[in-house]
């Protein structure tokens, strides 16, 4: 995601179809949750999911995430880096390595 070409391609795809009118932040957030549910459905009855279906559903989640980032004027890479910096502080390596405990229980 370090290259704007995918974001440009998504924006062009949406513009060609005049779909931006439907892409309010609320609708995009709902779509992310819906598609995340479909991704989870891949694993509903078994830990072994069809890799191709997982990729398709993951692509849908990522697409809506990127569209929401565009809509609110956020750079996806930057917001992930910002959150990673916060998470690094919450979960220092010396306390969290190999543990799944929440930061306030470390």
mmCIF file of N, CA and C in Angstrom:
data_model
loop_
_atom_site.group_PDB
_atom_site.id
_atom_site.type_symbol
_atom_site.label_atom_id
_atom_site.label_comp_id
_atom_site.label_asym_id
_atom_site.label_seq_id
_atom_site.Cartn_x
_atom_site.Cartn_y
_atom_site.Cartn_z
ATOM 1 N N UNK A 1 0.816 -1.184 0.000
ATOM 2 C CA UNK A 1 0.000 0.000 0.000
ATOM 3 C C UNK A 1 0.863 1.252 0.000
ATOM 4 N N UNK A 2 2.128 1.120 -0.298
ATOM 5 C CA UNK A 2 2.996 2.285 -0.312
ATOM 6 C C UNK A 2 2.919 3.029 -1.635
ATOM 7 N N UNK A 3 2.147 2.504 -2.570
ATOM 8 C CA UNK A 3 2.033 3.094 -3.888
ATOM 9 C C UNK A 3 0.603 3.589 -4.071
ATOM 10 N N UNK A 4 0.449 4.837 -4.475
ATOM 11 C CA UNK A 4 -0.875 5.400 -4.650
ATOM 12 C C UNK A 4 -1.658 4.824 -5.799
ATOM 13 N N UNK A 5 -1.049 3.993 -6.625
ATOM 14 C CA UNK A 5 -1.735 3.509 -7.817
ATOM 15 C C UNK A 5 -2.952 2.661 -7.487
ATOM 16 N N UNK A 6 -2.904 1.857 -6.434
ATOM 17 C CA UNK A 6 -4.063 1.055 -6.064
ATOM 18 C C UNK A 6 -5.186 1.965 -5.586
ATOM 19 N N UNK A 7 -4.854 2.956 -4.783
ATOM 20 C CA UNK A 7 -5.876 3.900 -4.335
ATOM 21 C C UNK A 7 -6.469 4.652 -5.522
ATOM 22 N N UNK A 8 -5.621 5.025 -6.465
ATOM 23 C CA UNK A 8 -6.100 5.700 -7.673
ATOM 24 C C UNK A 8 -7.012 4.774 -8.478
ATOM 25 N N UNK A 9 -6.626 3.516 -8.576
ATOM 26 C CA UNK A 9 -7.431 2.542 -9.317
ATOM 27 C C UNK A 9 -8.799 2.352 -8.658
ATOM 28 N N UNK A 10 -8.810 2.268 -7.328
ATOM 29 C CA UNK A 10 -10.077 2.153 -6.602
ATOM 30 C C UNK A 10 -10.945 3.385 -6.825
ATOM 31 N N UNK A 11 -10.334 4.558 -6.733
ATOM 32 C CA UNK A 11 -11.083 5.796 -6.927
ATOM 33 C C UNK A 11 -11.667 5.852 -8.337
ATOM 34 N N UNK A 12 -10.904 5.432 -9.324
ATOM 35 C CA UNK A 12 -11.393 5.404 -10.697
ATOM 36 C C UNK A 12 -12.537 4.421 -10.882
ATOM 37 N N UNK A 13 -12.418 3.261 -10.284
ATOM 38 C CA UNK A 13 -13.458 2.237 -10.350
ATOM 39 C C UNK A 13 -14.770 2.780 -9.789
ATOM 40 N N UNK A 14 -14.682 3.432 -8.627
ATOM 41 C CA UNK A 14 -15.872 3.999 -7.983
ATOM 42 C C UNK A 14 -16.437 5.134 -8.831
ATOM 43 N N UNK A 15 -15.576 5.999 -9.343
ATOM 44 C CA UNK A 15 -16.022 7.153 -10.136
ATOM 45 C C UNK A 15 -16.725 6.701 -11.420
ATOM 46 N N UNK A 16 -16.178 5.698 -12.090
ATOM 47 C CA UNK A 16 -16.785 5.199 -13.331
ATOM 48 C C UNK A 16 -18.220 4.737 -13.108
ATOM 49 N N UNK A 17 -18.509 4.251 -11.928
ATOM 50 C CA UNK A 17 -19.830 3.699 -11.622
ATOM 51 C C UNK A 17 -20.713 4.682 -10.847
ATOM 52 N N UNK A 18 -20.177 5.874 -10.548
ATOM 53 C CA UNK A 18 -20.883 6.884 -9.768
ATOM 54 C C UNK A 18 -21.363 6.317 -8.437
ATOM 55 N N UNK A 19 -20.485 5.595 -7.751
ATOM 56 C CA UNK A 19 -20.823 4.964 -6.481
ATOM 57 C C UNK A 19 -20.417 5.792 -5.270
ATOM 58 N N UNK A 20 -19.653 6.842 -5.462
ATOM 59 C CA UNK A 20 -19.211 7.645 -4.314
ATOM 60 C C UNK A 20 -20.404 8.174 -3.525
ATOM 61 N N UNK A 21 -21.509 8.395 -4.209
ATOM 62 C CA UNK A 21 -22.719 8.892 -3.546
ATOM 63 C C UNK A 21 -23.219 7.944 -2.454
ATOM 64 N N UNK A 22 -22.847 6.677 -2.553
ATOM 65 C CA UNK A 22 -23.273 5.672 -1.577
ATOM 66 C C UNK A 22 -22.223 5.428 -0.495
ATOM 67 N N UNK A 23 -21.057 6.046 -0.652
ATOM 68 C CA UNK A 23 -19.916 5.745 0.209
ATOM 69 C C UNK A 23 -19.744 6.751 1.345
ATOM 70 N N UNK A 24 -20.774 6.903 2.137
ATOM 71 C CA UNK A 24 -20.627 7.719 3.342
ATOM 72 C C UNK A 24 -19.730 6.940 4.301
ATOM 73 N N UNK A 25 -19.078 7.632 5.226
ATOM 74 C CA UNK A 25 -18.277 6.888 6.210
ATOM 75 C C UNK A 25 -19.096 5.816 6.931
ATOM 76 N N UNK A 26 -20.331 6.138 7.264
ATOM 77 C CA UNK A 26 -21.183 5.161 7.944
ATOM 78 C C UNK A 26 -21.412 3.917 7.079
ATOM 79 N N UNK A 27 -21.752 4.124 5.808
ATOM 80 C CA UNK A 27 -22.001 2.980 4.927
ATOM 81 C C UNK A 27 -20.739 2.150 4.715
ATOM 82 N N UNK A 28 -19.611 2.820 4.585
ATOM 83 C CA UNK A 28 -18.355 2.082 4.393
ATOM 84 C C UNK A 28 -17.994 1.294 5.647
ATOM 85 N N UNK A 29 -18.195 1.883 6.824
ATOM 86 C CA UNK A 29 -17.924 1.161 8.073
ATOM 87 C C UNK A 29 -18.838 -0.062 8.191
ATOM 88 N N UNK A 30 -20.094 0.098 7.833
ATOM 89 C CA UNK A 30 -21.022 -1.038 7.840
ATOM 90 C C UNK A 30 -20.538 -2.123 6.876
ATOM 91 N N UNK A 31 -20.096 -1.705 5.711
ATOM 92 C CA UNK A 31 -19.626 -2.666 4.714
ATOM 93 C C UNK A 31 -18.393 -3.423 5.197
ATOM 94 N N UNK A 32 -17.518 -2.732 5.907
ATOM 95 C CA UNK A 32 -16.340 -3.399 6.484
ATOM 96 C C UNK A 32 -16.792 -4.491 7.441
ATOM 97 N N UNK A 33 -17.732 -4.168 8.320
ATOM 98 C CA UNK A 33 -18.213 -5.148 9.296
ATOM 99 C C UNK A 33 -18.902 -6.326 8.603
ATOM 100 N N UNK A 34 -19.695 -6.037 7.598
ATOM 101 C CA UNK A 34 -20.393 -7.094 6.862
ATOM 102 C C UNK A 34 -19.388 -8.013 6.178
ATOM 103 N N UNK A 35 -18.425 -7.428 5.498
ATOM 104 C CA UNK A 35 -17.426 -8.245 4.792
ATOM 105 C C UNK A 35 -16.539 -8.999 5.777
ATOM 106 N N UNK A 36 -16.247 -8.399 6.935
ATOM 107 C CA UNK A 36 -15.470 -9.105 7.961
ATOM 108 C C UNK A 36 -16.240 -10.322 8.455
ATOM 109 N N UNK A 37 -17.556 -10.188 8.559
ATOM 110 C CA UNK A 37 -18.385 -11.327 8.921
ATOM 111 C C UNK A 37 -18.322 -12.428 7.880
ATOM 112 N N UNK A 38 -18.298 -12.047 6.616
ATOM 113 C CA UNK A 38 -18.182 -13.038 5.547
ATOM 114 C C UNK A 38 -16.810 -13.717 5.582
ATOM 115 N N UNK A 39 -15.784 -12.963 5.943
ATOM 116 C CA UNK A 39 -14.454 -13.548 6.103
ATOM 117 C C UNK A 39 -14.468 -14.558 7.243
ATOM 118 N N UNK A 40 -15.064 -14.189 8.344
ATOM 119 C CA UNK A 40 -15.158 -15.095 9.492
ATOM 120 C C UNK A 40 -15.971 -16.337 9.161
ATOM 121 N N UNK A 41 -16.965 -16.167 8.320
ATOM 122 C CA UNK A 41 -17.801 -17.297 7.904
ATOM 123 C C UNK A 41 -16.971 -18.386 7.227
ATOM 124 N N UNK A 42 -15.880 -17.997 6.596
ATOM 125 C CA UNK A 42 -14.994 -18.987 5.958
ATOM 126 C C UNK A 42 -14.501 -20.011 6.976
ATOM 127 N N UNK A 43 -14.416 -19.603 8.232
ATOM 128 C CA UNK A 43 -13.886 -20.454 9.289
ATOM 129 C C UNK A 43 -14.977 -20.933 10.247
ATOM 130 N N UNK A 44 -16.234 -20.775 9.850
ATOM 131 C CA UNK A 44 -17.343 -21.050 10.760
ATOM 132 C C UNK A 44 -17.325 -22.472 11.312
ATOM 133 N N UNK A 45 -17.090 -23.459 10.494
ATOM 134 C CA UNK A 45 -17.199 -24.846 10.944
ATOM 135 C C UNK A 45 -15.872 -25.575 10.962
ATOM 136 N N UNK A 46 -14.826 -24.901 10.542
ATOM 137 C CA UNK A 46 -13.527 -25.554 10.491
ATOM 138 C C UNK A 46 -12.418 -24.508 10.460
ATOM 139 N N UNK A 47 -11.320 -24.843 11.080
ATOM 140 C CA UNK A 47 -10.153 -23.953 11.022
ATOM 141 C C UNK A 47 -9.510 -23.987 9.644
ATOM 142 N N UNK A 48 -9.849 -24.991 8.880
ATOM 143 C CA UNK A 48 -9.326 -25.137 7.518
ATOM 144 C C UNK A 48 -10.308 -24.505 6.540
ATOM 145 N N UNK A 49 -9.975 -23.359 6.029
ATOM 146 C CA UNK A 49 -10.847 -22.661 5.083
ATOM 147 C C UNK A 49 -10.251 -22.729 3.689
ATOM 148 N N UNK A 50 -11.109 -22.535 2.712
ATOM 149 C CA UNK A 50 -10.673 -22.483 1.318
ATOM 150 C C UNK A 50 -9.832 -21.211 1.131
ATOM 151 N N UNK A 51 -8.538 -21.359 0.845
ATOM 152 C CA UNK A 51 -7.662 -20.180 0.739
ATOM 153 C C UNK A 51 -8.128 -19.153 -0.287
ATOM 154 N N UNK A 52 -8.707 -19.597 -1.379
ATOM 155 C CA UNK A 52 -9.161 -18.654 -2.402
ATOM 156 C C UNK A 52 -10.344 -17.834 -1.905
ATOM 157 N N UNK A 53 -11.248 -18.482 -1.209
ATOM 158 C CA UNK A 53 -12.402 -17.741 -0.658
ATOM 159 C C UNK A 53 -11.930 -16.758 0.411
ATOM 160 N N UNK A 54 -10.983 -17.178 1.235
ATOM 161 C CA UNK A 54 -10.443 -16.281 2.262
ATOM 162 C C UNK A 54 -9.824 -15.054 1.595
ATOM 163 N N UNK A 55 -9.065 -15.254 0.541
ATOM 164 C CA UNK A 55 -8.451 -14.121 -0.169
ATOM 165 C C UNK A 55 -9.504 -13.178 -0.733
ATOM 166 N N UNK A 56 -10.574 -13.753 -1.307
ATOM 167 C CA UNK A 56 -11.638 -12.915 -1.870
ATOM 168 C C UNK A 56 -12.311 -12.071 -0.785
ATOM 169 N N UNK A 57 -12.625 -12.690 0.341
ATOM 170 C CA UNK A 57 -13.283 -11.952 1.418
ATOM 171 C C UNK A 57 -12.335 -10.940 2.050
ATOM 172 N N UNK A 58 -11.075 -11.307 2.199
ATOM 173 C CA UNK A 58 -10.084 -10.379 2.728
ATOM 174 C C UNK A 58 -9.926 -9.179 1.795
ATOM 175 N N UNK A 59 -9.946 -9.426 0.500
ATOM 176 C CA UNK A 59 -9.862 -8.325 -0.472
ATOM 177 C C UNK A 59 -11.042 -7.381 -0.314
ATOM 178 N N UNK A 60 -12.234 -7.931 -0.066
ATOM 179 C CA UNK A 60 -13.405 -7.075 0.143
ATOM 180 C C UNK A 60 -13.227 -6.200 1.387
ATOM 181 N N UNK A 61 -12.741 -6.795 2.479
ATOM 182 C CA UNK A 61 -12.521 -6.032 3.711
ATOM 183 C C UNK A 61 -11.494 -4.928 3.455
ATOM 184 N N UNK A 62 -10.384 -5.283 2.834
ATOM 185 C CA UNK A 62 -9.328 -4.296 2.580
ATOM 186 C C UNK A 62 -9.806 -3.189 1.649
ATOM 187 N N UNK A 63 -10.604 -3.550 0.648
ATOM 188 C CA UNK A 63 -11.125 -2.555 -0.290
ATOM 189 C C UNK A 63 -11.977 -1.530 0.444
ATOM 190 N N UNK A 64 -12.898 -2.000 1.260
ATOM 191 C CA UNK A 64 -13.747 -1.064 1.998
ATOM 192 C C UNK A 64 -12.936 -0.243 2.998
ATOM 193 N N UNK A 65 -11.916 -0.842 3.602
ATOM 194 C CA UNK A 65 -11.044 -0.077 4.505
ATOM 195 C C UNK A 65 -10.332 1.038 3.744
ATOM 196 N N UNK A 66 -9.829 0.718 2.578
ATOM 197 C CA UNK A 66 -9.140 1.731 1.783
ATOM 198 C C UNK A 66 -10.100 2.825 1.329
ATOM 199 N N UNK A 67 -11.319 2.436 0.939
ATOM 200 C CA UNK A 67 -12.310 3.429 0.535
ATOM 201 C C UNK A 67 -12.691 4.350 1.696
ATOM 202 N N UNK A 68 -12.817 3.778 2.891
ATOM 203 C CA UNK A 68 -13.132 4.599 4.058
ATOM 204 C C UNK A 68 -11.980 5.553 4.367
ATOM 205 N N UNK A 69 -10.772 5.061 4.287
ATOM 206 C CA UNK A 69 -9.612 5.932 4.519
ATOM 207 C C UNK A 69 -9.612 7.090 3.524
ATOM 208 N N UNK A 70 -9.862 6.786 2.248
ATOM 209 C CA UNK A 70 -9.940 7.845 1.239
ATOM 210 C C UNK A 70 -11.023 8.848 1.595
ATOM 211 N N UNK A 71 -12.170 8.330 1.976
ATOM 212 C CA UNK A 71 -13.328 9.185 2.243
ATOM 213 C C UNK A 71 -13.078 10.160 3.392
ATOM 214 N N UNK A 72 -12.361 9.703 4.420
ATOM 215 C CA UNK A 72 -12.114 10.581 5.574
ATOM 216 C C UNK A 72 -10.786 11.324 5.467
ATOM 217 N N UNK A 73 -10.090 11.127 4.339
ATOM 218 C CA UNK A 73 -8.846 11.852 4.110
ATOM 219 C C UNK A 73 -7.666 11.324 4.897
ATOM 220 N N UNK A 74 -7.685 10.029 5.181
ATOM 221 C CA UNK A 74 -6.600 9.421 5.952
ATOM 222 C C UNK A 74 -5.704 8.597 5.032
ATOM 223 N N UNK A 75 -4.425 8.621 5.324
ATOM 224 C CA UNK A 75 -3.450 7.792 4.610
ATOM 225 C C UNK A 75 -3.378 6.450 5.343
ATOM 226 N N UNK A 76 -3.815 5.355 4.694
ATOM 227 C CA UNK A 76 -3.830 4.056 5.372
ATOM 228 C C UNK A 76 -2.493 3.677 5.991
ATOM 229 N N UNK A 77 -1.415 3.879 5.278
ATOM 230 C CA UNK A 77 -0.097 3.537 5.816
ATOM 231 C C UNK A 77 0.224 4.342 7.059
ATOM 232 N N UNK A 78 -0.085 5.626 7.023
ATOM 233 C CA UNK A 78 0.248 6.480 8.155
ATOM 234 C C UNK A 78 -0.574 6.135 9.381
ATOM 235 N N UNK A 79 -1.869 5.866 9.201
ATOM 236 C CA UNK A 79 -2.679 5.558 10.380
ATOM 237 C C UNK A 79 -2.290 4.215 10.989
ATOM 238 N N UNK A 80 -1.840 3.274 10.152
ATOM 239 C CA UNK A 80 -1.348 1.998 10.693
ATOM 240 C C UNK A 80 -0.051 2.227 11.447
ATOM 241 N N UNK A 81 0.841 3.040 10.893
ATOM 242 C CA UNK A 81 2.105 3.344 11.592
ATOM 243 C C UNK A 81 1.847 4.062 12.915
ATOM 244 N N UNK A 82 0.920 5.001 12.908
ATOM 245 C CA UNK A 82 0.590 5.725 14.139
ATOM 246 C C UNK A 82 0.060 4.770 15.200
ATOM 247 N N UNK A 83 -0.827 3.880 14.796
ATOM 248 C CA UNK A 83 -1.391 2.916 15.741
ATOM 249 C C UNK A 83 -0.329 1.929 16.211
ATOM 250 N N UNK A 84 0.555 1.532 15.330
ATOM 251 C CA UNK A 84 1.639 0.621 15.697
ATOM 252 C C UNK A 84 2.536 1.251 16.765
ATOM 253 N N UNK A 85 2.803 2.533 16.639
ATOM 254 C CA UNK A 85 3.624 3.237 17.645
ATOM 255 C C UNK A 85 2.941 3.214 19.009
ATOM 256 N N UNK A 86 1.644 3.438 19.025
ATOM 257 C CA UNK A 86 0.884 3.389 20.284
ATOM 258 C C UNK A 86 0.909 1.973 20.861
ATOM 259 N N UNK A 87 0.714 0.997 20.007
ATOM 260 C CA UNK A 87 0.680 -0.398 20.448
ATOM 261 C C UNK A 87 2.039 -0.860 20.950
ATOM 262 N N UNK A 88 3.106 -0.384 20.340
ATOM 263 C CA UNK A 88 4.452 -0.711 20.831
ATOM 264 C C UNK A 88 4.639 -0.265 22.276
ATOM 265 N N UNK A 89 4.107 0.904 22.583
ATOM 266 C CA UNK A 89 4.219 1.406 23.954
ATOM 267 C C UNK A 89 3.370 0.585 24.919
ATOM 268 N N UNK A 90 2.191 0.188 24.491
ATOM 269 C CA UNK A 90 1.310 -0.610 25.342
ATOM 270 C C UNK A 90 1.849 -2.014 25.581
ATOM 271 N N UNK A 91 2.534 -2.540 24.580
ATOM 272 C CA UNK A 91 3.023 -3.915 24.634
ATOM 273 C C UNK A 91 4.532 -3.969 24.435
ATOM 274 N N UNK A 92 5.306 -3.527 25.431
ATOM 275 C CA UNK A 92 6.761 -3.592 25.286
ATOM 276 C C UNK A 92 7.203 -5.054 25.158
ATOM 277 N N UNK A 93 8.201 -5.278 24.334
ATOM 278 C CA UNK A 93 8.680 -6.633 24.046
ATOM 279 C C UNK A 93 8.989 -7.394 25.327
ATOM 280 N N UNK A 94 9.673 -6.751 26.252
ATOM 281 C CA UNK A 94 10.104 -7.453 27.469
ATOM 282 C C UNK A 94 8.925 -7.950 28.314
ATOM 283 N N UNK A 95 7.759 -7.328 28.181
ATOM 284 C CA UNK A 95 6.596 -7.768 28.954
ATOM 285 C C UNK A 95 5.635 -8.635 28.145
ATOM 286 N N UNK A 96 5.612 -8.466 26.841
ATOM 287 C CA UNK A 96 4.567 -9.108 26.047
ATOM 288 C C UNK A 96 5.025 -10.266 25.166
ATOM 289 N N UNK A 97 6.306 -10.440 25.013
ATOM 290 C CA UNK A 97 6.805 -11.495 24.112
ATOM 291 C C UNK A 97 6.245 -12.860 24.514
ATOM 292 N N UNK A 98 5.571 -13.510 23.582
ATOM 293 C CA UNK A 98 5.032 -14.841 23.790
ATOM 294 C C UNK A 98 3.779 -14.874 24.651
ATOM 295 N N UNK A 99 3.220 -13.725 24.958
ATOM 296 C CA UNK A 99 2.023 -13.671 25.815
ATOM 297 C C UNK A 99 0.872 -13.026 25.048
ATOM 298 N N UNK A 100 -0.331 -13.493 25.344
ATOM 299 C CA UNK A 100 -1.496 -12.917 24.683
ATOM 300 C C UNK A 100 -2.328 -12.051 25.631
ATOM 301 N N UNK A 101 -1.802 -11.768 26.824
ATOM 302 C CA UNK A 101 -2.531 -10.970 27.789
ATOM 303 C C UNK A 101 -2.717 -9.535 27.304
ATOM 304 N N UNK A 102 -3.823 -8.943 27.707
ATOM 305 C CA UNK A 102 -4.076 -7.549 27.386
ATOM 306 C C UNK A 102 -3.053 -6.676 28.116
ATOM 307 N N UNK A 103 -2.762 -5.524 27.553
ATOM 308 C CA UNK A 103 -1.696 -4.659 28.074
ATOM 309 C C UNK A 103 -1.835 -4.337 29.560
ATOM 310 N N UNK A 104 -3.074 -4.216 30.045
ATOM 311 C CA UNK A 104 -3.253 -3.854 31.454
ATOM 312 C C UNK A 104 -3.071 -5.063 32.384
ATOM 313 N N UNK A 105 -2.827 -6.249 31.808
ATOM 314 C CA UNK A 105 -2.591 -7.446 32.615
ATOM 315 C C UNK A 105 -1.153 -7.948 32.475
ATOM 316 N N UNK A 106 -0.301 -7.187 31.832
ATOM 317 C CA UNK A 106 1.081 -7.604 31.638
ATOM 318 C C UNK A 106 1.896 -7.348 32.901
#
